[in-house]
Amino acid sequence: MRVVIVEDAEAAGRRAAEEIADLVRRKPNAVLGLATGGTPVRCYHELVRMHREEGLDFSQVHTFNLDEYLGLAPDHPQSYRYFMQSHLFQHINVPQENTHLPDGLTKDVDATCQQYEEQIRSAGGIDIQLLGIGSDGHIAFNEPGSSLASRTRLKSLTAETIRDNARFFGSEADVPQLAITTGVGTILESRVCLMLATGQQKATAVREAIEGAVSARVTASALQLHPQSIAVLDEAAAAELDFADYYRRAEQLRESLRGAS
Ligand code: GLP
């Protein structure tokens, strides 16, 4: 896994946005895999800025989000659809019909999950998948114990995730216990995986994901199996990495090679 360590959360968000913007410039009809949570907010704000100030064009882009809470309507302020509308979609020129999230109000979960996989496939697959990481090491809502070959399906959230996400809802009792999530297998089929992690509260999960054993215990560790995965970390999230100095040096070498060519 390529590990990029930057100074702070602001710089991490900018770095992730640059990766996405580079892709959209090279491939205007790119398929973006998007994530929710506190971490990607800065990345989305930077993409909005690039759209407004630099004319970054999303008119042919398609998006697929990782997950959605079961039982929340799209206009529920804590639904992931609402999050995406307010942080990104309503501020850029992506056509609404090109934006996809699992339907949290579905009456037929299995059909919805299958259909979501088919929609990703028929869009040509995901070019870049943006990911956060849960404090228990999960990606999307692939909680510990999830199959590393899993596909889109219904998952129960762990007590730790419910506790973590209660900050958005006001109380733990209000956090849905179930969510529809793309699987680890679905995520690994993306052409590039970009994991963004910031803050000291993510440092242990980040170490386990990047330098620990590949294990269903920490589903983000499956990214080690992906040939094109990048972790963008701030100093606080990188604090427990054994090989942080090595990653920094490798990035400097990469930069100097780029400068020389
Ligand atoms: C939720 C989401 C994940 C996200 C995680 C961490 O569980 N399903 O996709 O990575 O929260 O969120 P935060 O960035 O708020 O720490």
mmCIF file of N, CA and C in Angstrom, residues 9 35-36 38 57 75 77 121 126 140 142 146 150 152 159 195 256:
data_model
loop_
_atom_site.group_PDB
_atom_site.id
_atom_site.type_symbol
_atom_site.label_atom_id
_atom_site.label_comp_id
_atom_site.label_asym_id
_atom_site.label_seq_id
_atom_site.Cartn_x
_atom_site.Cartn_y
_atom_site.Cartn_z
ATOM 1 N N ALA A 9 -5.317 17.455 8.960
ATOM 2 C CA ALA A 9 -6.545 16.978 8.314
ATOM 3 C C ALA A 9 -6.895 17.805 7.076
ATOM 4 N N ALA A 35 -17.640 8.206 0.018
ATOM 5 C CA ALA A 35 -17.778 7.780 1.411
ATOM 6 C C ALA A 35 -18.396 8.908 2.230
ATOM 7 N N THR A 36 -18.921 8.556 3.373
ATOM 8 C CA THR A 36 -19.502 9.556 4.280
ATOM 9 C C THR A 36 -18.715 9.544 5.599
ATOM 10 N N GLY A 38 -17.235 12.032 9.068
ATOM 11 C CA GLY A 38 -16.597 13.334 9.253
ATOM 12 C C GLY A 38 -15.358 13.492 8.384
ATOM 13 N N ASP A 57 -15.270 19.868 -13.893
ATOM 14 C CA ASP A 57 -16.566 19.532 -14.487
ATOM 15 C C ASP A 57 -17.006 18.119 -14.103
ATOM 16 N N ASP A 75 -34.426 12.196 2.791
ATOM 17 C CA ASP A 75 -34.438 13.556 3.349
ATOM 18 C C ASP A 75 -34.246 13.568 4.874
ATOM 19 N N PRO A 77 -32.081 13.999 7.940
ATOM 20 C CA PRO A 77 -30.807 14.728 8.045
ATOM 21 C C PRO A 77 -29.591 13.843 8.350
ATOM 22 N N ARG A 121 -21.565 -2.391 -11.939
ATOM 23 C CA ARG A 121 -20.987 -3.118 -13.088
ATOM 24 C C ARG A 121 -21.350 -2.439 -14.394
ATOM 25 N N ILE A 126 -15.963 0.931 -10.591
ATOM 26 C CA ILE A 126 -15.547 2.167 -9.904
ATOM 27 C C ILE A 126 -14.080 2.481 -10.216
ATOM 28 N N ALA A 140 -16.443 1.052 4.794
ATOM 29 C CA ALA A 140 -17.894 1.124 4.565
ATOM 30 C C ALA A 140 -18.558 0.716 5.880
ATOM 31 N N ASN A 142 -18.405 -2.622 6.751
ATOM 32 C CA ASN A 142 -17.916 -3.998 6.870
ATOM 33 C C ASN A 142 -17.256 -4.162 8.233
ATOM 34 N N SER A 146 -16.549 -9.504 8.888
ATOM 35 C CA SER A 146 -17.095 -9.512 7.520
ATOM 36 C C SER A 146 -16.184 -10.328 6.617
ATOM 37 N N SER A 150 -16.917 -10.339 0.641
ATOM 38 C CA SER A 150 -18.340 -9.976 0.724
ATOM 39 C C SER A 150 -18.765 -9.004 -0.371
ATOM 40 N N THR A 152 -22.377 -6.465 -1.674
ATOM 41 C CA THR A 152 -23.371 -5.570 -1.074
ATOM 42 C C THR A 152 -24.448 -6.381 -0.344
ATOM 43 N N ALA A 159 -21.539 -2.321 18.511
ATOM 44 C CA ALA A 159 -21.800 -1.329 19.566
ATOM 45 C C ALA A 159 -20.807 -0.169 19.443
ATOM 46 N N MET A 195 -7.794 5.429 0.893
ATOM 47 C CA MET A 195 -8.270 5.485 2.279
ATOM 48 C C MET A 195 -7.757 6.764 2.936
ATOM 49 N N SER A 256 10.919 13.099 -6.321
ATOM 50 C CA SER A 256 12.129 13.505 -7.044
ATOM 51 C C SER A 256 12.189 12.802 -8.403
#
